[in-house]
């Protein structure tokens, strides 16, 4: 729920083509994808395949998932003059997997929720702002539910996600709550690491996510505001909009979609059986590549050893 448990893939790579027969239009059905990772990865890798139209049909069990996917697509498709590549990556990561986010991220969610309300209520505006998305196959009650979700985000309704996360932990662990560090270690060793690529998730970041709901952190940032996009089951009660709380995953984490494999194998190096880089670092590189290829329609090449990648003060010359 809220994220998938398999790496993002280019769906066109699995297309079986008959020699001499072109496929001008490709229809892809995505069922319970939970997020837009396969859609974004397929779009980013379009330059590797013959030119064709691609239609994605998305089926999700909850309208909340569709709402969040629309927001993630909006963030991913922001023009470079509106949102820089590095900022876009971290914004996407926070919306995608952090229960608490930075104040600028909350402001972005509120700002975009206003536009998304306009999109779902005005088809012409949707065609103008987000022409890749069509909602004409949804029922009217589903459109209303989608609007309620965006309205909940826009109103910045009180959403005590820290308390909700703690309640989920207490109900899940029961009497083990007072010894939750041991329970987290057991789940990491027996559940997450048993999944393909799960060993590349650092235990410290996994433990921090289990404790706080914050999966991706950076030294220069502080996550203090609730991520409203994790509100589940938004309903209208009179003039108020209420949520049933956080009903998502509290065991595996948002690491498996983008954070366990990478084309740059230097990020997958291990020392003493432990991956040197965090899953957050792997995901950041993958999203940098994805968004760059989405914008430029050409292969991304990471320049290793740049000054930007070095930490601390770099002394180039010492004058006598």
mmCIF file of C-alpha atoms in Angstrom:
data_model
loop_
_atom_site.group_PDB
_atom_site.id
_atom_site.type_symbol
_atom_site.label_atom_id
_atom_site.label_comp_id
_atom_site.label_asym_id
_atom_site.label_seq_id
_atom_site.Cartn_x
_atom_site.Cartn_y
_atom_site.Cartn_z
ATOM 1 C CA UNK A 1 0.000 0.000 0.000
ATOM 2 C CA UNK A 2 1.285 3.458 -1.064
ATOM 3 C CA UNK A 3 4.367 1.964 -2.735
ATOM 4 C CA UNK A 4 5.338 -1.140 -4.629
ATOM 5 C CA UNK A 5 7.658 -3.938 -3.553
ATOM 6 C CA UNK A 6 9.418 -4.486 -6.882
ATOM 7 C CA UNK A 7 11.934 -2.265 -8.698
ATOM 8 C CA UNK A 8 10.674 0.145 -11.340
ATOM 9 C CA UNK A 9 10.900 -1.418 -14.800
ATOM 10 C CA UNK A 10 10.681 -0.285 -18.397
ATOM 11 C CA UNK A 11 7.579 -2.127 -19.558
ATOM 12 C CA UNK A 12 8.551 -1.804 -23.215
ATOM 13 C CA UNK A 13 11.480 -4.148 -22.600
ATOM 14 C CA UNK A 14 8.959 -6.947 -22.090
ATOM 15 C CA UNK A 15 7.201 -6.278 -25.371
ATOM 16 C CA UNK A 16 7.382 -9.233 -27.751
ATOM 17 C CA UNK A 17 7.547 -7.840 -31.269
ATOM 18 C CA UNK A 18 7.132 -9.819 -34.449
ATOM 19 C CA UNK A 19 9.761 -9.106 -37.077
ATOM 20 C CA UNK A 20 8.486 -6.794 -39.777
ATOM 21 C CA UNK A 21 5.401 -5.855 -37.764
ATOM 22 C CA UNK A 22 5.285 -2.433 -36.151
ATOM 23 C CA UNK A 23 3.210 -1.580 -33.104
ATOM 24 C CA UNK A 24 2.159 2.074 -33.482
ATOM 25 C CA UNK A 25 0.045 2.087 -30.304
ATOM 26 C CA UNK A 26 0.884 0.170 -27.140
ATOM 27 C CA UNK A 27 -1.797 -0.367 -24.488
ATOM 28 C CA UNK A 28 -0.543 -1.244 -20.995
ATOM 29 C CA UNK A 29 -2.751 -2.197 -18.054
ATOM 30 C CA UNK A 30 -1.253 -1.467 -14.618
ATOM 31 C CA UNK A 31 -3.172 -3.197 -11.825
ATOM 32 C CA UNK A 32 -2.456 -2.282 -8.197
ATOM 33 C CA UNK A 33 0.843 -0.651 -9.097
ATOM 34 C CA UNK A 34 0.490 1.413 -5.895
ATOM 35 C CA UNK A 35 2.649 4.191 -7.337
ATOM 36 C CA UNK A 36 3.665 5.531 -10.726
ATOM 37 C CA UNK A 37 7.143 3.979 -10.812
ATOM 38 C CA UNK A 38 6.587 1.689 -13.818
ATOM 39 C CA UNK A 39 4.873 4.472 -15.761
ATOM 40 C CA UNK A 40 7.687 6.942 -15.117
ATOM 41 C CA UNK A 41 10.412 4.405 -15.878
ATOM 42 C CA UNK A 42 8.735 3.423 -19.149
ATOM 43 C CA UNK A 43 8.372 7.061 -20.196
ATOM 44 C CA UNK A 44 11.984 7.844 -19.276
ATOM 45 C CA UNK A 45 13.299 4.974 -21.424
ATOM 46 C CA UNK A 46 11.184 5.786 -24.480
ATOM 47 C CA UNK A 47 14.246 7.029 -26.348
ATOM 48 C CA UNK A 48 15.566 3.447 -26.457
ATOM 49 C CA UNK A 49 12.573 2.117 -28.360
ATOM 50 C CA UNK A 50 10.792 2.826 -31.648
ATOM 51 C CA UNK A 51 8.519 5.840 -31.597
ATOM 52 C CA UNK A 52 4.983 4.860 -30.663
ATOM 53 C CA UNK A 53 2.058 6.022 -28.585
ATOM 54 C CA UNK A 54 1.645 4.404 -25.184
ATOM 55 C CA UNK A 55 -1.650 4.269 -23.311
ATOM 56 C CA UNK A 56 -1.510 3.331 -19.628
ATOM 57 C CA UNK A 57 -4.693 2.097 -17.981
ATOM 58 C CA UNK A 58 -4.402 2.212 -14.190
ATOM 59 C CA UNK A 59 -6.591 0.249 -11.774
ATOM 60 C CA UNK A 60 -6.213 0.857 -8.040
ATOM 61 C CA UNK A 61 -8.260 -0.375 -5.074
ATOM 62 C CA UNK A 62 -8.503 3.116 -3.557
ATOM 63 C CA UNK A 63 -8.982 6.539 -5.073
ATOM 64 C CA UNK A 64 -6.338 7.801 -2.628
ATOM 65 C CA UNK A 65 -3.687 5.918 -4.610
ATOM 66 C CA UNK A 66 -4.779 7.577 -7.846
ATOM 67 C CA UNK A 67 -4.665 10.991 -6.179
ATOM 68 C CA UNK A 68 -1.117 10.466 -4.993
ATOM 69 C CA UNK A 69 -0.022 9.128 -8.373
ATOM 70 C CA UNK A 70 -1.386 12.254 -10.032
ATOM 71 C CA UNK A 71 0.644 14.371 -7.617
ATOM 72 C CA UNK A 72 3.798 12.313 -8.217
ATOM 73 C CA UNK A 73 3.340 12.607 -11.982
ATOM 74 C CA UNK A 74 2.847 16.351 -11.631
ATOM 75 C CA UNK A 75 6.081 16.658 -9.653
ATOM 76 C CA UNK A 76 8.023 14.415 -12.038
ATOM 77 C CA UNK A 77 6.880 16.385 -15.089
ATOM 78 C CA UNK A 78 7.628 19.839 -13.688
ATOM 79 C CA UNK A 79 9.624 21.847 -16.260
ATOM 80 C CA UNK A 80 13.298 22.416 -15.361
ATOM 81 C CA UNK A 81 12.813 26.185 -15.159
ATOM 82 C CA UNK A 82 10.194 25.659 -12.432
ATOM 83 C CA UNK A 83 11.996 22.982 -10.430
ATOM 84 C CA UNK A 84 15.669 22.058 -10.569
ATOM 85 C CA UNK A 85 16.681 18.449 -11.023
ATOM 86 C CA UNK A 86 18.136 17.927 -7.546
ATOM 87 C CA UNK A 87 15.247 19.669 -5.802
ATOM 88 C CA UNK A 88 12.752 17.690 -7.865
ATOM 89 C CA UNK A 89 14.379 14.423 -6.821
ATOM 90 C CA UNK A 90 14.247 15.202 -3.115
ATOM 91 C CA UNK A 91 10.735 16.603 -3.351
ATOM 92 C CA UNK A 92 9.598 13.414 -5.075
ATOM 93 C CA UNK A 93 11.317 11.227 -2.477
ATOM 94 C CA UNK A 94 9.690 13.073 0.402
ATOM 95 C CA UNK A 95 6.198 12.903 -1.065
ATOM 96 C CA UNK A 96 6.767 9.280 -2.013
ATOM 97 C CA UNK A 97 7.958 7.822 1.261
ATOM 98 C CA UNK A 98 8.287 10.267 4.176
ATOM 99 C CA UNK A 99 5.558 10.587 6.766
ATOM 100 C CA UNK A 100 7.072 13.916 7.820
ATOM 101 C CA UNK A 101 8.365 16.376 5.234
ATOM 102 C CA UNK A 102 9.979 19.801 5.002
ATOM 103 C CA UNK A 103 7.775 22.938 5.092
ATOM 104 C CA UNK A 104 8.545 23.735 1.404
ATOM 105 C CA UNK A 105 7.267 20.283 0.466
ATOM 106 C CA UNK A 106 3.993 20.877 2.316
ATOM 107 C CA UNK A 107 3.645 24.207 0.530
ATOM 108 C CA UNK A 108 4.156 22.435 -2.786
ATOM 109 C CA UNK A 109 1.494 19.830 -1.938
ATOM 110 C CA UNK A 110 -1.010 22.534 -0.975
ATOM 111 C CA UNK A 111 -0.237 24.584 -4.074
ATOM 112 C CA UNK A 112 -0.590 21.621 -6.416
ATOM 113 C CA UNK A 113 -3.712 20.324 -4.685
ATOM 114 C CA UNK A 114 -5.481 23.533 -5.692
ATOM 115 C CA UNK A 115 -4.527 22.896 -9.318
ATOM 116 C CA UNK A 116 -5.523 19.236 -9.054
ATOM 117 C CA UNK A 117 -8.968 20.218 -7.751
ATOM 118 C CA UNK A 118 -9.352 22.408 -10.810
ATOM 119 C CA UNK A 119 -8.152 19.559 -13.034
ATOM 120 C CA UNK A 120 -10.671 16.982 -11.832
ATOM 121 C CA UNK A 121 -13.550 19.456 -12.058
ATOM 122 C CA UNK A 122 -12.615 20.994 -15.408
ATOM 123 C CA UNK A 123 -11.587 18.624 -18.181
ATOM 124 C CA UNK A 124 -10.256 21.421 -20.384
ATOM 125 C CA UNK A 125 -7.951 22.595 -17.596
ATOM 126 C CA UNK A 126 -6.740 19.009 -17.112
ATOM 127 C CA UNK A 127 -5.907 18.821 -20.824
ATOM 128 C CA UNK A 128 -3.970 22.069 -20.479
ATOM 129 C CA UNK A 129 -2.034 21.367 -17.266
ATOM 130 C CA UNK A 130 -1.627 17.578 -17.306
ATOM 131 C CA UNK A 131 -2.505 16.342 -20.806
ATOM 132 C CA UNK A 132 -1.010 12.901 -20.162
ATOM 133 C CA UNK A 133 -3.817 12.064 -17.717
ATOM 134 C CA UNK A 134 -7.409 11.297 -18.688
ATOM 135 C CA UNK A 135 -10.177 10.742 -16.149
ATOM 136 C CA UNK A 136 -13.069 10.123 -18.533
ATOM 137 C CA UNK A 137 -13.263 6.414 -17.623
ATOM 138 C CA UNK A 138 -13.876 7.114 -13.931
ATOM 139 C CA UNK A 139 -17.317 7.186 -12.348
ATOM 140 C CA UNK A 140 -18.743 10.439 -11.021
ATOM 141 C CA UNK A 141 -18.546 9.216 -7.424
ATOM 142 C CA UNK A 142 -14.869 8.385 -7.961
ATOM 143 C CA UNK A 143 -14.259 11.868 -9.337
ATOM 144 C CA UNK A 144 -15.995 13.293 -6.255
ATOM 145 C CA UNK A 145 -13.795 11.153 -3.994
ATOM 146 C CA UNK A 146 -10.725 12.357 -5.880
ATOM 147 C CA UNK A 147 -11.821 15.954 -5.395
ATOM 148 C CA UNK A 148 -12.396 15.348 -1.668
ATOM 149 C CA UNK A 149 -8.864 13.986 -1.321
ATOM 150 C CA UNK A 150 -7.310 17.001 -3.014
ATOM 151 C CA UNK A 151 -9.528 19.308 -0.954
ATOM 152 C CA UNK A 152 -8.302 17.588 2.213
ATOM 153 C CA UNK A 153 -4.709 18.315 1.198
ATOM 154 C CA UNK A 154 -5.513 21.897 0.254
ATOM 155 C CA UNK A 155 -7.284 22.679 3.529
ATOM 156 C CA UNK A 156 -4.196 21.385 5.354
ATOM 157 C CA UNK A 157 -6.591 19.688 7.746
ATOM 158 C CA UNK A 158 -5.196 18.643 11.116
ATOM 159 C CA UNK A 159 -3.564 15.300 10.417
ATOM 160 C CA UNK A 160 -1.599 14.049 13.411
ATOM 161 C CA UNK A 161 0.372 11.505 11.466
ATOM 162 C CA UNK A 162 2.947 10.959 14.239
ATOM 163 C CA UNK A 163 0.203 9.837 16.627
ATOM 164 C CA UNK A 164 -1.368 7.649 13.938
ATOM 165 C CA UNK A 165 1.972 5.998 13.192
ATOM 166 C CA UNK A 166 2.502 5.270 16.886
ATOM 167 C CA UNK A 167 -0.973 3.744 17.159
ATOM 168 C CA UNK A 168 -0.248 1.453 14.208
ATOM 169 C CA UNK A 169 3.035 0.380 15.794
ATOM 170 C CA UNK A 170 1.434 -0.344 19.159
ATOM 171 C CA UNK A 171 -1.369 -2.382 17.611
ATOM 172 C CA UNK A 172 1.039 -4.280 15.388
ATOM 173 C CA UNK A 173 3.658 -5.080 18.024
ATOM 174 C CA UNK A 174 1.390 -5.493 21.037
ATOM 175 C CA UNK A 175 3.408 -6.508 24.096
ATOM 176 C CA UNK A 176 6.602 -6.290 22.028
ATOM 177 C CA UNK A 177 6.265 -2.511 21.716
ATOM 178 C CA UNK A 178 8.526 -1.855 24.712
ATOM 179 C CA UNK A 179 11.170 -4.014 23.031
ATOM 180 C CA UNK A 180 10.511 -2.762 19.520
ATOM 181 C CA UNK A 181 14.191 -2.451 18.590
ATOM 182 C CA UNK A 182 14.446 -6.226 18.710
ATOM 183 C CA UNK A 183 11.206 -6.567 16.735
ATOM 184 C CA UNK A 184 12.518 -4.161 14.090
ATOM 185 C CA UNK A 185 15.746 -6.158 13.817
ATOM 186 C CA UNK A 186 13.792 -9.401 13.433
ATOM 187 C CA UNK A 187 11.571 -7.954 10.696
ATOM 188 C CA UNK A 188 14.631 -6.578 8.905
ATOM 189 C CA UNK A 189 16.566 -9.843 9.017
ATOM 190 C CA UNK A 190 13.688 -12.231 8.359
ATOM 191 C CA UNK A 191 11.374 -10.253 6.089
ATOM 192 C CA UNK A 192 13.055 -7.373 4.306
ATOM 193 C CA UNK A 193 16.454 -8.974 3.672
ATOM 194 C CA UNK A 194 14.785 -12.107 2.316
ATOM 195 C CA UNK A 195 13.317 -10.058 -0.545
ATOM 196 C CA UNK A 196 15.446 -9.677 -3.702
ATOM 197 C CA UNK A 197 17.729 -6.688 -3.123
ATOM 198 C CA UNK A 198 16.464 -6.175 0.415
ATOM 199 C CA UNK A 199 19.970 -6.553 1.835
ATOM 200 C CA UNK A 200 20.885 -3.233 0.193
ATOM 201 C CA UNK A 201 18.644 -1.370 2.604
ATOM 202 C CA UNK A 202 20.767 -0.112 5.475
ATOM 203 C CA UNK A 203 19.505 -1.305 8.849
ATOM 204 C CA UNK A 204 19.878 2.132 10.445
ATOM 205 C CA UNK A 205 17.662 3.828 7.864
ATOM 206 C CA UNK A 206 15.182 0.958 8.092
ATOM 207 C CA UNK A 207 15.061 1.256 11.881
ATOM 208 C CA UNK A 208 14.625 5.037 11.644
ATOM 209 C CA UNK A 209 11.714 4.547 9.249
ATOM 210 C CA UNK A 210 10.069 1.963 11.509
ATOM 211 C CA UNK A 211 10.360 4.323 14.456
ATOM 212 C CA UNK A 212 9.317 7.590 12.786
ATOM 213 C CA UNK A 213 7.877 6.869 9.340
ATOM 214 C CA UNK A 214 10.641 8.961 7.741
ATOM 215 C CA UNK A 215 12.564 6.876 5.208
ATOM 216 C CA UNK A 216 14.751 9.427 3.408
ATOM 217 C CA UNK A 217 16.847 11.968 5.273
ATOM 218 C CA UNK A 218 19.650 14.401 4.497
ATOM 219 C CA UNK A 219 21.951 16.231 6.878
ATOM 220 C CA UNK A 220 20.858 19.699 5.801
ATOM 221 C CA UNK A 221 17.102 19.083 6.038
ATOM 222 C CA UNK A 222 14.625 18.758 8.875
ATOM 223 C CA UNK A 223 11.313 16.971 8.487
ATOM 224 C CA UNK A 224 8.696 18.591 10.694
ATOM 225 C CA UNK A 225 5.407 18.749 8.773
ATOM 226 C CA UNK A 226 2.893 15.918 8.173
ATOM 227 C CA UNK A 227 2.704 14.465 4.688
ATOM 228 C CA UNK A 228 -0.994 14.905 3.937
ATOM 229 C CA UNK A 229 -0.847 12.564 0.947
ATOM 230 C CA UNK A 230 -0.769 9.561 3.305
ATOM 231 C CA UNK A 231 -4.290 10.289 4.549
ATOM 232 C CA UNK A 232 -6.412 7.248 3.742
ATOM 233 C CA UNK A 233 -10.156 7.048 3.198
ATOM 234 C CA UNK A 234 -10.999 10.755 3.025
ATOM 235 C CA UNK A 235 -14.751 11.181 3.467
ATOM 236 C CA UNK A 236 -17.085 14.158 3.546
ATOM 237 C CA UNK A 237 -19.082 14.519 6.762
ATOM 238 C CA UNK A 238 -21.282 17.529 6.321
ATOM 239 C CA UNK A 239 -19.005 20.418 5.506
ATOM 240 C CA UNK A 240 -15.952 18.701 6.979
ATOM 241 C CA UNK A 241 -13.513 16.280 5.405
ATOM 242 C CA UNK A 242 -12.196 13.533 7.656
ATOM 243 C CA UNK A 243 -9.599 10.828 7.156
ATOM 244 C CA UNK A 244 -9.467 7.311 8.548
ATOM 245 C CA UNK A 245 -5.797 7.853 9.335
ATOM 246 C CA UNK A 246 -2.660 6.150 8.096
ATOM 247 C CA UNK A 247 -3.430 2.624 6.909
ATOM 248 C CA UNK A 248 -0.301 1.957 4.889
ATOM 249 C CA UNK A 249 2.696 -0.326 5.191
ATOM 250 C CA UNK A 250 4.660 -0.302 8.464
ATOM 251 C CA UNK A 251 6.878 -3.339 7.834
ATOM 252 C CA UNK A 252 8.780 -3.193 4.525
ATOM 253 C CA UNK A 253 9.183 0.489 3.744
ATOM 254 C CA UNK A 254 9.355 2.551 0.540
ATOM 255 C CA UNK A 255 12.843 1.346 -0.368
ATOM 256 C CA UNK A 256 12.171 -1.439 -2.861
ATOM 257 C CA UNK A 257 10.713 0.595 -5.723
ATOM 258 C CA UNK A 258 13.762 2.731 -6.521
ATOM 259 C CA UNK A 259 16.315 2.020 -3.804
ATOM 260 C CA UNK A 260 17.707 -1.498 -4.236
ATOM 261 C CA UNK A 261 19.227 -1.556 -7.723
ATOM 262 C CA UNK A 262 21.076 0.918 -9.906
ATOM 263 C CA UNK A 263 22.809 1.098 -13.271
ATOM 264 C CA UNK A 264 25.796 2.686 -11.516
ATOM 265 C CA UNK A 265 27.289 -0.360 -9.836
ATOM 266 C CA UNK A 266 29.599 1.724 -7.651
ATOM 267 C CA UNK A 267 26.545 2.447 -5.498
ATOM 268 C CA UNK A 268 26.070 -1.273 -4.882
ATOM 269 C CA UNK A 269 29.504 -1.936 -3.379
ATOM 270 C CA UNK A 270 29.572 -3.789 -0.091
ATOM 271 C CA UNK A 271 31.993 -3.881 2.821
ATOM 272 C CA UNK A 272 31.812 -6.626 5.431
ATOM 273 C CA UNK A 273 28.589 -7.810 3.841
ATOM 274 C CA UNK A 274 26.888 -4.413 4.171
ATOM 275 C CA UNK A 275 26.067 -2.054 1.320
ATOM 276 C CA UNK A 276 28.295 1.019 1.597
ATOM 277 C CA UNK A 277 25.620 3.393 0.309
ATOM 278 C CA UNK A 278 22.179 3.905 1.788
ATOM 279 C CA UNK A 279 19.050 2.911 -0.045
ATOM 280 C CA UNK A 280 18.220 6.637 -0.052
ATOM 281 C CA UNK A 281 21.444 7.322 -1.990
ATOM 282 C CA UNK A 282 20.593 4.636 -4.547
ATOM 283 C CA UNK A 283 17.079 5.994 -4.954
ATOM 284 C CA UNK A 284 18.371 9.533 -5.347
ATOM 285 C CA UNK A 285 20.711 8.472 -8.161
ATOM 286 C CA UNK A 286 17.976 6.446 -9.875
ATOM 287 C CA UNK A 287 15.576 9.376 -9.792
ATOM 288 C CA UNK A 288 18.268 11.750 -11.055
ATOM 289 C CA UNK A 289 18.723 9.450 -14.029
ATOM 290 C CA UNK A 290 14.985 9.007 -14.534
ATOM 291 C CA UNK A 291 14.112 12.711 -14.460
ATOM 292 C CA UNK A 292 17.094 13.656 -16.626
ATOM 293 C CA UNK A 293 16.161 11.101 -19.275
ATOM 294 C CA UNK A 294 12.542 12.175 -19.026
ATOM 295 C CA UNK A 295 13.535 15.779 -19.770
ATOM 296 C CA UNK A 296 16.349 15.249 -22.277
ATOM 297 C CA UNK A 297 15.341 11.966 -23.982
ATOM 298 C CA UNK A 298 18.916 10.736 -23.869
ATOM 299 C CA UNK A 299 21.046 8.572 -21.625
ATOM 300 C CA UNK A 300 22.165 9.969 -18.298
ATOM 301 C CA UNK A 301 25.868 9.748 -17.478
ATOM 302 C CA UNK A 302 26.889 10.502 -13.938
ATOM 303 C CA UNK A 303 30.137 12.450 -13.623
ATOM 304 C CA UNK A 304 31.932 10.812 -10.729
ATOM 305 C CA UNK A 305 34.574 12.683 -8.801
ATOM 306 C CA UNK A 306 33.165 16.150 -9.334
ATOM 307 C CA UNK A 307 33.782 18.824 -6.720
ATOM 308 C CA UNK A 308 30.033 18.838 -6.058
ATOM 309 C CA UNK A 309 30.233 15.210 -4.973
ATOM 310 C CA UNK A 310 33.039 15.769 -2.480
ATOM 311 C CA UNK A 311 32.438 16.511 1.165
ATOM 312 C CA UNK A 312 34.175 19.167 3.182
ATOM 313 C CA UNK A 313 36.644 21.819 2.107
ATOM 314 C CA UNK A 314 38.721 21.115 -0.989
ATOM 315 C CA UNK A 315 42.074 22.966 -1.088
ATOM 316 C CA UNK A 316 43.249 23.479 -4.652
ATOM 317 C CA UNK A 317 46.241 25.724 -4.108
ATOM 318 C CA UNK A 318 48.153 27.109 -1.173
ATOM 319 C CA UNK A 319 49.737 30.466 -1.833
ATOM 320 C CA UNK A 320 53.027 31.126 -0.097
#
